[in-house]
Amino acid sequence: MGGRLLAMVNAKSLADRMGCRFGFTWNGQSVEQMEFHAVERVDKVFSADFVEKHWLGDEIDVSRFGALDGAFTRHSLEAEAGGLGLLGWSCNEFGVLRSLRQGWFKARLPANKPRRWRHQAFASFGFAPAVKAAIAAADECRFSRPMAALHLRSGDIVYGSYRSRLEFGEKVIPAPLVRGIVSKLASKGLATLLVGQDQAMLAYLKSETGALLAEDFGAGEFTDEMLKAFFEMALMARCRQIYAGSSAFATIASAIGGAPVLRSKALFNQGRAASLILEELRIRGADYHPLEAAFGYQWAFRLREDRIKPGGAREILEKALALDPENRAYALKIVASHFREKNYLCGEAILKAFMTKEFDISGEMPTEIMRLLTSRSWRGFVMGNDFALYLAAARAGHAHAATCAAHILHAALGKTEAALAMAALPLKADPANRIFQENELAIRSSAAAKSN
């Protein structure tokens, strides 16, 4: 829901600045169909008048809309619309407001201006009566001390499939870092309001740190998850500061009240944050859900990845993998650490175990761990810094590394001929191996389909 609302406030902000019409889409998927999210039908979120005026339907014809990316001005958009006959522009980029040029010398806006625009846009939305009541209930709450909000998103990134997609980790502040954050905020004279999805974890952290929860201010009275989410966002908006990962939920709280959203790096440098997480898990790791603890290790590893030796990386990653043994991201990073030390046999053994298990279950190539190896994020390939290590292991004669290297060459680098030559190496060494057979066939078939 936070992502949908953020797209809307961005679009409304631009429409207001540029004299354009504002519209939004909102599909009919109900909260019952979503495991980790609180999203309801459009008529349960917004007032009838607002829906009638601005809703464009469940879907739009995206071919009739331009996408806002890169720097733009009102004049550049008018010229684009005149040439292409567009109905408008879709606004799906979280940082799009900073791309609006309002003068030749202003390539970027001051950081606080987009925040003010979002605040104004959110205030203009017409919400359903129940949503307005939830926001009003939060406005009536009074804090006895100056407060900072700490948003502990978990959901699909800690417990769901996205936990193996390392690029999503920055959306979440890990639970094992909370003790350090609460202590640091206390030293600044701020109490901490914890808002999150895992109620058991929140209760534990409250008992350990003395932080307050949204339930202390009446969140538990909302049985509807969507209304509770609005109450919690509005409650966070009452705080002086909001600490969160790259969470749209926290950004909407900022839009409601105007408070800045800060990352944990505003309190600690990366080395200190990693040390706090590892020390917390060393002492109290058993107090955390295994996937929460594993995510803490993931965070500590990502903070230190470029600064520690392969053995130190493995020490962290192996603890994470022991807690979350199906997480292929940990396995791939452990393999890379072995390959970095030219300990190819150990890395090859891990690849073989995962690839064989996955192929035996699905019979598909590439296997899941291979697809994860070449997965993309908006920054590029998530495992891109490790590609050279897999290619080196392949050249050293290790068959499963060569199978992965062939997939990298084909799927990530677009070098089909080199990929086919690489895929032929393990097949030549073991012609009866079905993994090697199917990998070569998959690359050849994909290349033929593209050429046709």
Short mmCIF file of C-alpha atoms in Angstrom, two decimals:
data_model
loop_
_atom_site.label_atom_id
_atom_site.label_comp_id
_atom_site.label_asym_id
_atom_site.label_seq_id
_atom_site.Cartn_x
_atom_site.Cartn_y
_atom_site.Cartn_z
CA MET A 1 0.00 0.00 0.00
CA GLY A 2 2.85 2.37 0.76
CA GLY A 3 4.22 1.96 -2.76
CA ARG A 4 0.85 2.68 -4.35
CA LEU A 5 0.28 5.78 -2.23
CA LEU A 6 3.81 7.02 -2.90
CA ALA A 7 3.30 6.72 -6.66
CA MET A 8 0.08 8.70 -6.23
CA VAL A 9 1.56 11.52 -4.14
CA ASN A 10 4.43 11.86 -6.61
CA ALA A 11 2.03 12.07 -9.55
CA LYS A 12 -0.32 14.47 -7.75
CA SER A 13 2.63 16.67 -6.79
CA LEU A 14 3.76 16.91 -10.40
CA ALA A 15 0.22 17.48 -11.65
CA ASP A 16 -0.19 20.35 -9.20
CA ARG A 17 3.16 21.89 -10.15
CA MET A 18 2.57 21.63 -13.88
CA GLY A 19 -1.15 22.27 -14.23
CA CYS A 20 -1.93 18.74 -15.42
CA ARG A 21 -4.80 16.43 -14.63
CA PHE A 22 -4.11 13.81 -11.95
CA GLY A 23 -5.34 10.23 -12.27
CA PHE A 24 -4.44 6.90 -10.69
CA THR A 25 -4.94 3.18 -11.18
CA TRP A 26 -5.68 0.77 -8.34
CA ASN A 27 -6.39 -2.86 -9.06
CA GLY A 28 -9.12 -4.83 -7.31
CA GLN A 29 -6.85 -7.31 -5.55
CA SER A 30 -8.05 -7.69 -1.97
CA VAL A 31 -5.94 -8.01 1.15
CA GLU A 32 -7.05 -11.63 1.55
CA GLN A 33 -5.05 -12.51 -1.55
CA MET A 34 -1.82 -10.96 -0.34
CA GLU A 35 0.29 -12.65 2.32
CA PHE A 36 2.35 -9.72 3.59
CA HIS A 37 0.49 -6.60 2.44
CA ALA A 38 -2.52 -4.59 3.60
CA VAL A 39 -4.17 -3.47 0.36
CA GLU A 40 -7.91 -3.12 -0.11
CA ARG A 41 -10.28 -2.24 -2.95
CA VAL A 42 -10.24 1.33 -4.16
CA ASP A 43 -13.69 2.11 -2.71
CA LYS A 44 -12.54 1.02 0.76
CA VAL A 45 -9.54 3.36 0.66
CA PHE A 46 -10.87 6.48 -1.06
CA SER A 47 -14.08 8.48 -0.99
CA ALA A 48 -16.65 8.07 -3.75
CA ASP A 49 -16.07 11.63 -5.01
CA PHE A 50 -12.29 11.15 -5.18
CA VAL A 51 -12.64 7.83 -7.04
CA GLU A 52 -15.14 9.26 -9.51
CA LYS A 53 -12.88 12.22 -10.29
CA HIS A 54 -9.45 10.58 -10.43
CA TRP A 55 -9.58 6.78 -10.75
CA LEU A 56 -8.61 5.53 -14.21
CA GLY A 57 -9.63 1.92 -13.54
CA ASP A 58 -7.91 -1.29 -12.53
CA GLU A 59 -5.48 -0.97 -15.41
CA ILE A 60 -4.43 1.53 -18.04
CA ASP A 61 -3.16 1.10 -21.59
CA VAL A 62 0.50 1.76 -20.84
CA SER A 63 1.26 2.30 -24.53
CA ARG A 64 -0.77 5.55 -24.35
CA PHE A 65 1.33 6.94 -21.49
CA GLY A 66 4.94 8.06 -21.41
CA ALA A 67 7.18 7.06 -18.51
CA LEU A 68 8.81 9.77 -16.43
CA ASP A 69 12.50 9.01 -16.17
CA GLY A 70 15.45 11.34 -16.35
CA ALA A 71 15.27 15.12 -16.04
CA PHE A 72 12.26 16.89 -17.53
CA THR A 73 10.49 20.23 -17.63
CA ARG A 74 6.93 21.25 -18.38
CA HIS A 75 8.02 22.33 -21.87
CA SER A 76 9.83 19.05 -22.59
CA LEU A 77 6.72 17.08 -21.64
CA GLU A 78 4.46 19.29 -23.76
CA ALA A 79 6.73 18.73 -26.74
CA GLU A 80 6.74 14.99 -26.15
CA ALA A 81 2.96 14.85 -25.86
CA GLY A 82 2.48 16.88 -29.03
CA GLY A 83 4.73 14.58 -31.03
CA LEU A 84 3.51 11.22 -29.75
CA GLY A 85 -0.14 11.89 -28.99
CA LEU A 86 0.12 10.65 -25.41
CA LEU A 87 -2.72 10.73 -22.90
CA GLY A 88 -0.26 11.54 -20.13
CA TRP A 89 2.65 10.11 -18.18
CA SER A 90 2.85 7.26 -15.69
CA CYS A 91 4.67 8.05 -12.46
CA ASN A 92 6.26 4.97 -10.94
CA GLU A 93 9.70 6.24 -9.92
CA PHE A 94 10.08 6.96 -6.21
CA GLY A 95 12.57 9.81 -6.74
CA VAL A 96 10.79 11.39 -9.69
CA LEU A 97 10.13 14.72 -7.98
CA ARG A 98 13.83 15.44 -7.86
CA SER A 99 13.98 15.10 -11.66
CA LEU A 100 11.66 18.04 -12.32
CA ARG A 101 13.73 21.00 -13.55
CA GLN A 102 12.16 24.34 -12.72
CA GLY A 103 14.92 26.47 -14.15
CA TRP A 104 18.02 25.99 -16.28
CA PHE A 105 20.31 26.23 -13.23
CA LYS A 106 18.26 23.87 -10.99
CA ALA A 107 19.13 20.35 -12.06
CA ARG A 108 18.10 19.07 -8.64
CA LEU A 109 15.67 20.37 -6.08
CA PRO A 110 16.54 20.89 -2.41
CA ALA A 111 15.82 17.71 -0.45
CA ASN A 112 13.08 19.29 1.65
CA LYS A 113 11.05 20.60 -1.32
CA PRO A 114 9.83 17.20 -2.59
CA ARG A 115 8.90 16.38 1.00
CA ARG A 116 6.74 19.53 1.22
CA TRP A 117 5.13 18.73 -2.13
CA ARG A 118 4.26 15.21 -1.01
CA HIS A 119 2.78 16.59 2.21
CA GLN A 120 0.56 18.95 0.21
CA ALA A 121 -0.46 16.21 -2.24
CA PHE A 122 -1.38 13.72 0.49
CA ALA A 123 -3.49 16.34 2.25
CA SER A 124 -5.53 16.79 -0.94
CA PHE A 125 -6.55 13.13 -1.22
CA GLY A 126 -10.14 12.22 -0.45
CA PHE A 127 -10.13 9.15 1.78
CA ALA A 128 -13.01 6.93 2.78
CA PRO A 129 -14.64 7.80 6.15
CA ALA A 130 -13.04 4.83 7.97
CA VAL A 131 -9.56 5.81 6.74
CA LYS A 132 -10.11 9.43 7.77
CA ALA A 133 -11.19 8.22 11.20
CA ALA A 134 -8.03 6.12 11.59
CA ILE A 135 -5.82 9.10 10.70
CA ALA A 136 -7.80 11.33 13.07
CA ALA A 137 -7.39 8.80 15.89
CA ALA A 138 -3.61 8.99 15.51
CA ASP A 139 -3.75 12.80 15.49
CA GLU A 140 -5.42 12.70 18.89
CA CYS A 141 -2.57 10.73 20.50
CA ARG A 142 -0.19 12.63 22.75
CA PHE A 143 3.45 11.72 23.40
CA SER A 144 4.84 12.41 26.86
CA ARG A 145 8.37 12.77 25.46
CA PRO A 146 9.98 13.82 22.16
CA MET A 147 9.72 10.77 19.92
CA ALA A 148 11.46 9.22 16.94
CA ALA A 149 9.71 6.51 14.93
CA LEU A 150 11.55 3.36 13.88
CA HIS A 151 9.89 1.37 11.11
CA LEU A 152 10.71 -2.33 11.23
CA ARG A 153 9.47 -3.65 7.91
CA SER A 154 9.81 -7.43 7.62
CA GLY A 155 7.19 -9.25 5.55
CA ASP A 156 8.31 -10.73 2.26
CA ILE A 157 11.85 -9.35 2.55
CA VAL A 158 12.64 -11.15 5.81
CA TYR A 159 10.17 -14.07 5.71
CA GLY A 160 9.21 -14.37 2.03
CA SER A 161 10.87 -15.02 -1.29
CA TYR A 162 12.56 -11.61 -1.48
CA ARG A 163 14.95 -12.53 1.32
CA SER A 164 17.14 -14.22 -1.31
CA ARG A 165 17.10 -11.09 -3.50
CA LEU A 166 19.83 -9.16 -1.77
CA GLU A 167 19.00 -5.85 -3.45
CA PHE A 168 15.81 -5.58 -1.38
CA GLY A 169 17.68 -5.73 1.93
CA GLU A 170 18.05 -1.97 2.09
CA LYS A 171 14.28 -1.64 2.52
CA VAL A 172 14.52 -3.12 6.03
CA ILE A 173 16.29 -2.18 9.24
CA PRO A 174 17.17 -5.54 10.83
CA ALA A 175 15.70 -6.34 14.23
CA PRO A 176 19.12 -7.13 15.78
CA LEU A 177 20.13 -3.50 15.22
CA VAL A 178 17.17 -2.07 17.16
CA ARG A 179 18.82 -2.23 20.59
CA GLY A 180 21.67 -0.06 19.35
CA ILE A 181 19.33 2.40 17.61
CA VAL A 182 17.10 2.84 20.68
CA SER A 183 20.15 3.45 22.85
CA LYS A 184 21.55 6.00 20.41
CA LEU A 185 18.25 7.85 20.15
CA ALA A 186 17.96 7.92 23.95
CA SER A 187 21.36 9.63 24.09
CA LYS A 188 19.85 12.32 21.85
CA GLY A 189 16.89 12.78 24.20
CA LEU A 190 14.42 10.89 22.00
CA ALA A 191 12.14 8.03 22.96
CA THR A 192 11.51 5.40 20.26
CA LEU A 193 8.22 4.35 18.71
CA LEU A 194 8.52 0.92 17.07
CA VAL A 195 6.18 0.19 14.16
CA GLY A 196 6.37 -3.10 12.28
CA GLN A 197 4.69 -6.26 11.05
CA ASP A 198 6.00 -8.97 13.40
CA GLN A 199 4.09 -8.48 16.65
CA ALA A 200 6.04 -11.10 18.60
CA MET A 201 9.34 -9.48 17.64
CA LEU A 202 8.02 -6.02 18.52
CA ALA A 203 6.89 -7.24 21.95
CA TYR A 204 10.33 -8.76 22.58
CA LEU A 205 12.13 -5.59 21.53
CA LYS A 206 9.88 -3.47 23.75
CA SER A 207 10.64 -5.68 26.75
CA GLU A 208 14.37 -5.46 26.05
CA THR A 209 14.75 -1.78 25.14
CA GLY A 210 11.83 0.08 26.73
CA ALA A 211 10.69 1.37 23.34
CA LEU A 212 7.01 2.11 22.83
CA LEU A 213 4.75 0.34 20.34
CA ALA A 214 1.85 1.57 18.23
CA GLU A 215 -0.31 -0.73 20.39
CA ASP A 216 0.49 1.48 23.36
CA PHE A 217 -1.48 4.22 21.61
CA GLY A 218 -4.44 2.16 20.46
CA ALA A 219 -3.35 0.38 17.27
CA GLY A 220 -4.69 -2.89 18.66
CA GLU A 221 -8.24 -1.53 18.48
CA PHE A 222 -8.11 -1.77 14.67
CA THR A 223 -9.06 -5.26 13.49
CA ASP A 224 -8.86 -4.18 9.85
CA GLU A 225 -5.20 -4.39 8.78
CA MET A 226 -5.54 -1.60 6.24
CA LEU A 227 -7.01 0.81 8.79
CA LYS A 228 -4.36 -0.17 11.29
CA ALA A 229 -1.69 0.61 8.68
CA PHE A 230 -3.10 4.11 8.15
CA PHE A 231 -3.23 4.65 11.92
CA GLU A 232 0.41 3.57 12.25
CA MET A 233 1.57 5.79 9.39
CA ALA A 234 -0.26 8.76 10.91
CA LEU A 235 1.21 7.97 14.33
CA MET A 236 4.72 7.87 12.88
CA ALA A 237 3.96 11.22 11.26
CA ARG A 238 3.61 12.72 14.76
CA CYS A 239 7.26 11.94 15.53
CA ARG A 240 10.16 14.36 15.08
CA GLN A 241 12.15 11.94 12.95
CA ILE A 242 11.45 8.66 11.17
CA TYR A 243 14.15 6.00 10.84
CA ALA A 244 13.59 3.33 8.21
CA GLY A 245 15.06 1.54 5.26
CA SER A 246 13.97 2.59 1.77
CA SER A 247 10.40 1.99 2.85
CA ALA A 248 7.49 3.56 0.98
CA PHE A 249 5.41 3.07 4.15
CA ALA A 250 7.78 5.39 6.04
CA THR A 251 7.83 7.87 3.15
CA ILE A 252 4.05 8.13 3.31
CA ALA A 253 4.28 8.75 7.05
CA SER A 254 6.65 11.59 6.18
CA ALA A 255 4.15 12.89 3.62
CA ILE A 256 1.42 12.92 6.26
CA GLY A 257 3.36 14.88 8.87
CA GLY A 258 6.42 16.31 7.15
CA ALA A 259 9.02 14.61 9.37
CA PRO A 260 12.22 13.56 7.56
CA VAL A 261 12.93 9.90 6.88
CA LEU A 262 16.48 8.95 7.89
CA ARG A 263 18.52 5.79 7.43
CA SER A 264 20.41 4.04 10.20
CA LYS A 265 23.64 5.47 8.74
CA ALA A 266 22.55 8.81 10.22
CA LEU A 267 23.26 7.19 13.60
CA PHE A 268 26.14 4.77 12.89
CA ASN A 269 28.72 4.25 10.18
CA GLN A 270 28.61 0.91 8.36
CA GLY A 271 31.33 -0.73 10.42
CA ARG A 272 29.69 0.21 13.70
CA ALA A 273 26.27 -0.98 12.52
CA ALA A 274 27.68 -4.35 11.43
CA SER A 275 29.47 -4.75 14.76
CA LEU A 276 26.29 -3.99 16.72
CA ILE A 277 24.32 -6.59 14.73
CA LEU A 278 26.95 -9.31 15.09
CA GLU A 279 27.39 -8.66 18.79
CA GLU A 280 23.63 -8.75 19.37
CA LEU A 281 23.36 -12.07 17.52
CA ARG A 282 26.36 -13.49 19.37
CA ILE A 283 24.76 -12.77 22.73
CA ARG A 284 21.03 -13.09 22.01
CA GLY A 285 20.76 -14.76 18.62
CA ALA A 286 18.49 -17.49 20.00
CA ASP A 287 15.92 -14.84 21.02
CA TYR A 288 15.24 -13.98 17.38
CA HIS A 289 13.24 -15.88 14.80
CA PRO A 290 15.76 -17.82 12.65
CA LEU A 291 14.89 -15.79 9.56
CA GLU A 292 15.22 -12.50 11.48
CA ALA A 293 18.63 -13.60 12.72
CA ALA A 294 19.65 -14.74 9.23
CA PHE A 295 18.59 -11.39 7.81
CA GLY A 296 20.71 -9.67 10.46
CA TYR A 297 23.72 -11.67 9.29
CA GLN A 298 22.83 -10.76 5.68
CA TRP A 299 22.81 -7.07 6.60
CA ALA A 300 26.13 -7.31 8.45
CA PHE A 301 27.69 -9.12 5.49
CA ARG A 302 26.46 -6.55 2.98
CA LEU A 303 27.84 -3.72 5.14
CA ARG A 304 31.26 -5.41 5.30
CA GLU A 305 31.38 -7.22 1.97
CA ASP A 306 33.97 -4.92 0.39
CA ARG A 307 36.09 -4.66 3.53
CA ILE A 308 36.61 -8.19 4.84
CA LYS A 309 38.57 -11.19 3.67
CA PRO A 310 36.81 -14.22 2.15
CA GLY A 311 37.17 -16.22 5.35
CA GLY A 312 35.46 -13.48 7.37
CA ALA A 313 32.66 -13.30 4.82
CA ARG A 314 32.13 -17.06 5.04
CA GLU A 315 31.99 -16.95 8.82
CA ILE A 316 29.00 -14.59 8.61
CA LEU A 317 27.33 -16.24 5.61
CA GLU A 318 27.57 -19.77 6.96
CA LYS A 319 25.73 -18.68 10.10
CA ALA A 320 23.02 -17.15 7.92
CA LEU A 321 22.77 -20.27 5.75
CA ALA A 322 22.51 -22.52 8.81
CA LEU A 323 19.46 -20.49 9.91
CA ASP A 324 17.98 -20.25 6.41
CA PRO A 325 19.28 -23.34 4.56
CA GLU A 326 17.12 -22.80 1.46
CA ASN A 327 18.47 -19.30 0.82
CA ARG A 328 20.46 -19.57 -2.41
CA ALA A 329 21.88 -16.06 -2.07
CA TYR A 330 23.94 -17.14 0.92
CA ALA A 331 25.13 -20.21 -0.96
CA LEU A 332 26.17 -18.15 -4.00
CA LYS A 333 28.10 -15.70 -1.86
CA ILE A 334 29.83 -18.54 0.00
CA VAL A 335 30.77 -20.08 -3.36
CA ALA A 336 32.18 -16.73 -4.48
CA SER A 337 34.26 -16.47 -1.30
CA HIS A 338 35.79 -19.88 -2.02
CA PHE A 339 36.43 -18.99 -5.65
CA ARG A 340 38.06 -15.73 -4.57
CA GLU A 341 40.65 -17.80 -2.67
CA LYS A 342 40.92 -20.21 -5.66
CA ASN A 343 39.51 -22.93 -3.43
CA TYR A 344 37.51 -24.19 -6.38
CA LEU A 345 36.70 -27.66 -5.06
CA CYS A 346 34.71 -26.35 -2.09
CA GLY A 347 32.78 -23.88 -4.17
CA GLU A 348 32.11 -26.49 -6.85
CA ALA A 349 30.74 -28.92 -4.27
CA ILE A 350 28.21 -26.34 -3.01
CA LEU A 351 27.07 -25.51 -6.55
CA LYS A 352 26.71 -29.18 -7.43
CA ALA A 353 24.58 -29.88 -4.36
CA PHE A 354 22.15 -27.03 -5.02
CA MET A 355 21.96 -27.48 -8.78
CA THR A 356 21.45 -31.24 -8.57
CA LYS A 357 18.69 -30.93 -5.97
CA GLU A 358 16.88 -28.24 -7.94
CA PHE A 359 17.17 -30.06 -11.27
CA ASP A 360 15.96 -33.32 -9.74
CA ILE A 361 12.83 -31.52 -8.47
CA SER A 362 11.97 -29.42 -11.52
CA GLY A 363 13.91 -30.82 -14.47
CA GLU A 364 14.28 -27.22 -15.66
CA MET A 365 17.32 -25.31 -16.82
CA PRO A 366 18.51 -22.89 -15.72
CA THR A 367 17.98 -24.01 -12.14
CA GLU A 368 16.78 -21.58 -9.47
CA ILE A 369 20.26 -20.89 -8.12
CA MET A 370 21.48 -20.14 -11.66
CA ARG A 371 18.62 -17.70 -12.26
CA LEU A 372 19.38 -15.97 -8.98
CA LEU A 373 23.02 -15.67 -10.03
CA THR A 374 22.00 -13.52 -13.03
CA SER A 375 19.09 -11.65 -11.42
CA ARG A 376 18.86 -7.91 -12.06
CA SER A 377 17.98 -4.96 -9.90
CA TRP A 378 17.58 -1.32 -10.92
CA ARG A 379 21.31 -0.94 -10.23
CA GLY A 380 22.35 -3.82 -12.48
CA PHE A 381 23.15 -7.46 -11.81
CA VAL A 382 22.86 -8.27 -8.11
CA MET A 383 25.75 -10.77 -8.25
CA GLY A 384 27.60 -8.95 -11.02
CA ASN A 385 30.77 -8.39 -8.98
CA ASP A 386 31.14 -12.18 -8.70
CA PHE A 387 30.79 -13.08 -12.39
CA ALA A 388 34.56 -13.06 -13.01
CA LEU A 389 35.05 -15.54 -10.16
CA TYR A 390 32.68 -18.07 -11.76
CA LEU A 391 34.39 -17.65 -15.13
CA ALA A 392 37.79 -18.24 -13.51
CA ALA A 393 36.53 -21.39 -11.78
CA ALA A 394 35.13 -22.59 -15.11
CA ARG A 395 38.47 -22.04 -16.85
CA ALA A 396 40.08 -24.04 -14.04
CA GLY A 397 38.03 -27.05 -15.17
CA HIS A 398 35.12 -27.21 -12.72
CA ALA A 399 31.99 -28.45 -14.43
CA HIS A 400 29.17 -26.90 -12.40
CA ALA A 401 31.00 -23.59 -12.29
CA ALA A 402 31.30 -23.82 -16.07
CA THR A 403 27.56 -24.46 -16.35
CA CYS A 404 26.92 -21.31 -14.31
CA ALA A 405 29.53 -19.41 -16.34
CA ALA A 406 27.78 -20.40 -19.57
CA HIS A 407 24.51 -19.09 -18.14
CA ILE A 408 26.22 -15.83 -17.14
CA LEU A 409 27.69 -15.38 -20.61
CA HIS A 410 24.35 -16.02 -22.28
CA ALA A 411 21.71 -14.56 -19.94
CA ALA A 412 23.66 -11.65 -18.44
CA LEU A 413 26.36 -10.69 -20.91
CA GLY A 414 24.64 -11.62 -24.18
CA LYS A 415 27.65 -13.58 -25.50
CA THR A 416 25.84 -16.57 -26.98
CA GLU A 417 28.73 -18.11 -28.92
CA ALA A 418 31.02 -17.90 -25.90
CA ALA A 419 28.21 -19.34 -23.76
CA LEU A 420 27.77 -22.34 -26.08
CA ALA A 421 31.53 -22.95 -26.07
CA MET A 422 31.54 -22.77 -22.27
CA ALA A 423 28.50 -25.07 -21.97
CA ALA A 424 30.27 -27.65 -24.18
CA LEU A 425 33.18 -28.04 -21.73
CA PRO A 426 31.34 -29.88 -18.90
CA LEU A 427 29.29 -31.79 -21.47
CA LYS A 428 32.46 -33.04 -23.13
CA ALA A 429 33.82 -34.21 -19.78
CA ASP A 430 30.56 -35.92 -18.75
CA PRO A 431 28.31 -36.47 -21.81
CA ALA A 432 25.65 -38.40 -19.84
CA ASN A 433 25.05 -35.65 -17.26
CA ARG A 434 21.53 -34.33 -17.83
CA ILE A 435 22.24 -30.98 -16.16
CA PHE A 436 24.99 -30.30 -18.67
CA GLN A 437 22.88 -31.61 -21.54
CA GLU A 438 19.88 -29.46 -20.70
CA ASN A 439 21.98 -26.36 -20.06
CA GLU A 440 23.56 -26.54 -23.50
CA LEU A 441 20.17 -27.22 -25.07
CA ALA A 442 18.52 -24.32 -23.22
CA ILE A 443 21.17 -21.85 -24.42
CA ARG A 444 21.05 -23.18 -28.00
CA SER A 445 17.23 -23.09 -28.08
CA SER A 446 17.13 -19.54 -26.68
CA ALA A 447 19.68 -18.38 -29.25
CA ALA A 448 17.68 -19.96 -32.08
CA ALA A 449 14.44 -18.36 -30.88
CA LYS A 450 16.07 -14.92 -30.78
CA SER A 451 17.54 -15.31 -34.25
CA ASN A 452 14.11 -16.24 -35.61
#
